[in-house]
Amino acid sequence: MAKCDLCHKIFASSKNLARHLDSHSGLGPYPCHKCDKTYMQKVSRTRHILTVHMNIRFKCDVCEKTFAQQGHLERHKAIHLANSPLKCKICDRLCPDRHRLKTHEYSHLAKGYYQCPDCDRSYSHANSLSYHVNTVHKNIRPHQCKKCQKGFGSSSHRSRHEKSCRRV
């Protein structure tokens, strides 16, 4: 399990987190050439084109329910398996495997104990709340790119940006 330090989303793997971090890097946007939507990840734009403009759907061969993404269909199919899926102890949500159950159950913890005074976000760690308040509500971004002076809330985000910044 991996958690984004910027937006606090939880991901099943570090690979998924790495792909998600691109959405914070400013390398996008990737515009859809068929409508006015834009995406921060190329894969998100591709998924949009396939499901919205090409109307590609994935159908369950048991109940004929359709899904926009193959992964959603695979998760749904677990419901039909003879071995019943695993159930969350907190909200009774069904999960097809232990890994997804652990990720889901962790999301209940992430709903947190530290409530932002300015919006409805909450965090399980005080330093996460502090980072959120400073970067989102106070717009404090003390770590500046040496090439373009863009500000970042953390030195690691600045370093990642500097690797792809093309300004001189």
Short mmCIF file of C-alpha atoms in Angstrom, two decimals:
data_model
loop_
_atom_site.label_atom_id
_atom_site.label_comp_id
_atom_site.label_asym_id
_atom_site.label_seq_id
_atom_site.Cartn_x
_atom_site.Cartn_y
_atom_site.Cartn_z
CA MET A 1 0.00 0.00 0.00
CA ALA A 2 1.24 3.49 -0.82
CA LYS A 3 -0.14 6.95 0.04
CA CYS A 4 0.29 10.19 -1.88
CA ASP A 5 1.74 12.89 0.40
CA LEU A 6 0.10 15.64 -1.66
CA CYS A 7 -3.56 14.59 -1.88
CA HIS A 8 -3.56 11.64 0.55
CA LYS A 9 -5.07 9.14 -1.89
CA ILE A 10 -4.19 5.54 -1.16
CA PHE A 11 -2.89 3.19 -3.85
CA ALA A 12 -2.55 -0.58 -3.92
CA SER A 13 1.06 -0.45 -5.11
CA SER A 14 4.02 1.90 -5.38
CA LYS A 15 3.75 1.53 -9.18
CA ASN A 16 0.22 2.99 -9.08
CA LEU A 17 1.41 5.77 -6.77
CA ALA A 18 4.28 6.62 -9.13
CA ARG A 19 1.84 6.88 -12.05
CA HIS A 20 -0.50 9.04 -9.92
CA LEU A 21 2.35 11.39 -8.92
CA ASP A 22 2.62 12.43 -12.58
CA SER A 23 -0.74 14.15 -12.11
CA HIS A 24 0.96 16.51 -9.64
CA SER A 25 4.05 17.12 -11.80
CA GLY A 26 2.60 19.64 -14.24
CA LEU A 27 3.71 17.60 -17.27
CA GLY A 28 0.16 17.51 -18.63
CA PRO A 29 -2.35 18.48 -19.57
CA TYR A 30 -3.30 16.01 -22.27
CA PRO A 31 -6.34 17.41 -24.11
CA CYS A 32 -8.99 15.21 -25.69
CA HIS A 33 -9.18 16.10 -29.37
CA LYS A 34 -12.87 15.22 -29.56
CA CYS A 35 -14.15 17.38 -26.68
CA ASP A 36 -12.91 20.05 -24.27
CA LYS A 37 -11.75 17.71 -21.47
CA THR A 38 -8.10 17.62 -20.40
CA TYR A 39 -6.23 15.07 -18.31
CA MET A 40 -2.99 15.17 -16.35
CA GLN A 41 -2.11 11.60 -17.36
CA LYS A 42 -1.97 10.30 -20.91
CA VAL A 43 -3.49 6.97 -19.81
CA SER A 44 -6.52 8.82 -18.39
CA ARG A 45 -7.09 10.60 -21.69
CA THR A 46 -6.82 7.30 -23.58
CA ARG A 47 -9.33 5.66 -21.23
CA HIS A 48 -11.68 8.63 -21.73
CA ILE A 49 -11.51 8.36 -25.53
CA LEU A 50 -12.12 4.60 -25.47
CA THR A 51 -15.07 4.71 -23.10
CA VAL A 52 -16.75 8.01 -24.01
CA HIS A 53 -16.08 8.60 -27.69
CA MET A 54 -15.61 5.01 -28.90
CA ASN A 55 -18.15 3.61 -26.38
CA ILE A 56 -16.02 0.55 -25.65
CA ARG A 57 -17.57 -1.44 -22.80
CA PHE A 58 -16.65 -4.64 -20.97
CA LYS A 59 -19.57 -7.02 -20.36
CA CYS A 60 -19.91 -9.56 -17.55
CA ASP A 61 -20.65 -12.96 -19.10
CA VAL A 62 -22.70 -14.00 -16.05
CA CYS A 63 -25.13 -11.11 -15.54
CA GLU A 64 -24.44 -8.96 -18.65
CA LYS A 65 -23.69 -5.83 -16.60
CA THR A 66 -21.27 -3.56 -18.50
CA PHE A 67 -18.25 -1.59 -17.30
CA ALA A 68 -16.12 1.19 -18.78
CA GLN A 69 -12.85 -0.43 -17.65
CA GLN A 70 -11.56 -4.01 -17.74
CA GLY A 71 -10.35 -3.75 -14.13
CA HIS A 72 -13.83 -2.80 -12.93
CA LEU A 73 -15.27 -5.85 -14.70
CA GLU A 74 -12.66 -8.12 -13.09
CA ARG A 75 -13.51 -6.79 -9.62
CA HIS A 76 -17.22 -7.26 -10.34
CA LYS A 77 -16.70 -10.88 -11.48
CA ALA A 78 -15.46 -11.79 -8.01
CA ILE A 79 -19.04 -11.40 -6.78
CA HIS A 80 -20.07 -14.35 -8.94
CA LEU A 81 -17.30 -16.67 -7.74
CA ALA A 82 -18.25 -19.70 -5.66
CA ASN A 83 -15.80 -18.60 -2.97
CA SER A 84 -17.45 -15.51 -1.57
CA PRO A 85 -15.37 -12.33 -1.63
CA LEU A 86 -13.88 -10.93 1.54
CA LYS A 87 -16.01 -8.47 3.50
CA CYS A 88 -14.90 -5.24 5.17
CA LYS A 89 -15.54 -5.42 8.93
CA ILE A 90 -16.42 -1.74 9.04
CA CYS A 91 -18.86 -1.16 6.14
CA ASP A 92 -19.55 -4.68 4.70
CA ARG A 93 -18.11 -3.81 1.30
CA LEU A 94 -17.12 -6.93 -0.65
CA CYS A 95 -13.54 -7.16 -1.95
CA PRO A 96 -12.31 -9.84 -4.37
CA ASP A 97 -8.94 -10.42 -2.69
CA ARG A 98 -7.04 -9.77 0.55
CA HIS A 99 -4.90 -7.04 -0.97
CA ARG A 100 -7.90 -4.95 -2.03
CA LEU A 101 -9.59 -5.60 1.32
CA LYS A 102 -6.55 -4.27 3.22
CA THR A 103 -6.35 -1.22 0.95
CA HIS A 104 -10.07 -0.56 1.42
CA GLU A 105 -9.97 -1.03 5.20
CA TYR A 106 -7.01 1.36 5.43
CA SER A 107 -9.16 3.99 3.70
CA HIS A 108 -11.43 4.02 6.77
CA LEU A 109 -8.42 4.89 8.94
CA ALA A 110 -7.33 7.58 6.48
CA LYS A 111 -10.62 9.41 7.06
CA GLY A 112 -8.68 10.66 10.00
CA TYR A 113 -8.66 12.33 13.30
CA TYR A 114 -7.34 15.72 12.23
CA GLN A 115 -10.03 17.81 10.55
CA CYS A 116 -9.09 20.75 8.32
CA PRO A 117 -10.69 23.95 9.67
CA ASP A 118 -11.15 25.34 6.14
CA CYS A 119 -12.66 22.39 4.23
CA ASP A 120 -14.04 18.88 4.76
CA ARG A 121 -10.69 17.05 4.41
CA SER A 122 -9.42 15.06 7.38
CA TYR A 123 -6.14 13.28 8.05
CA SER A 124 -4.80 10.52 10.26
CA HIS A 125 -1.56 12.43 10.93
CA ALA A 126 -1.13 15.99 12.21
CA ASN A 127 1.77 16.67 9.84
CA SER A 128 -0.42 15.69 6.87
CA LEU A 129 -3.06 18.22 7.97
CA SER A 130 -0.38 20.88 8.44
CA TYR A 131 1.03 20.23 4.96
CA HIS A 132 -2.50 20.43 3.47
CA VAL A 133 -3.35 23.73 5.22
CA ASN A 134 -0.03 25.33 4.26
CA THR A 135 -0.02 24.30 0.60
CA VAL A 136 -3.74 24.40 -0.23
CA HIS A 137 -5.25 27.12 1.94
CA LYS A 138 -2.26 29.35 2.69
CA ASN A 139 -0.51 28.68 -0.63
CA ILE A 140 2.85 28.34 1.15
CA ARG A 141 5.29 26.69 -1.24
CA PRO A 142 8.79 27.40 0.07
CA HIS A 143 10.69 25.01 -2.21
CA GLN A 144 11.26 26.79 -5.54
CA CYS A 145 12.51 25.33 -8.81
CA LYS A 146 15.90 26.86 -9.64
CA LYS A 147 14.97 27.02 -13.34
CA CYS A 148 11.43 28.44 -13.38
CA GLN A 149 10.80 29.57 -9.76
CA LYS A 150 7.63 27.45 -9.48
CA GLY A 151 6.95 26.78 -5.78
CA PHE A 152 6.37 23.40 -4.14
CA GLY A 153 5.28 22.32 -0.67
CA SER A 154 8.12 19.84 -0.31
CA SER A 155 11.68 19.48 -1.56
CA SER A 156 10.92 16.03 -2.98
CA HIS A 157 8.16 17.43 -5.20
CA ARG A 158 10.47 20.24 -6.30
CA SER A 159 13.22 17.73 -7.13
CA ARG A 160 10.86 15.61 -9.20
CA HIS A 161 9.70 18.72 -11.07
CA GLU A 162 13.27 19.93 -11.70
CA LYS A 163 14.12 16.68 -13.49
CA SER A 164 11.57 17.51 -16.19
CA CYS A 165 11.64 21.34 -16.13
CA ARG A 166 12.89 22.63 -19.47
CA ARG A 167 13.17 26.33 -18.66
CA VAL A 168 16.63 27.86 -18.53
#
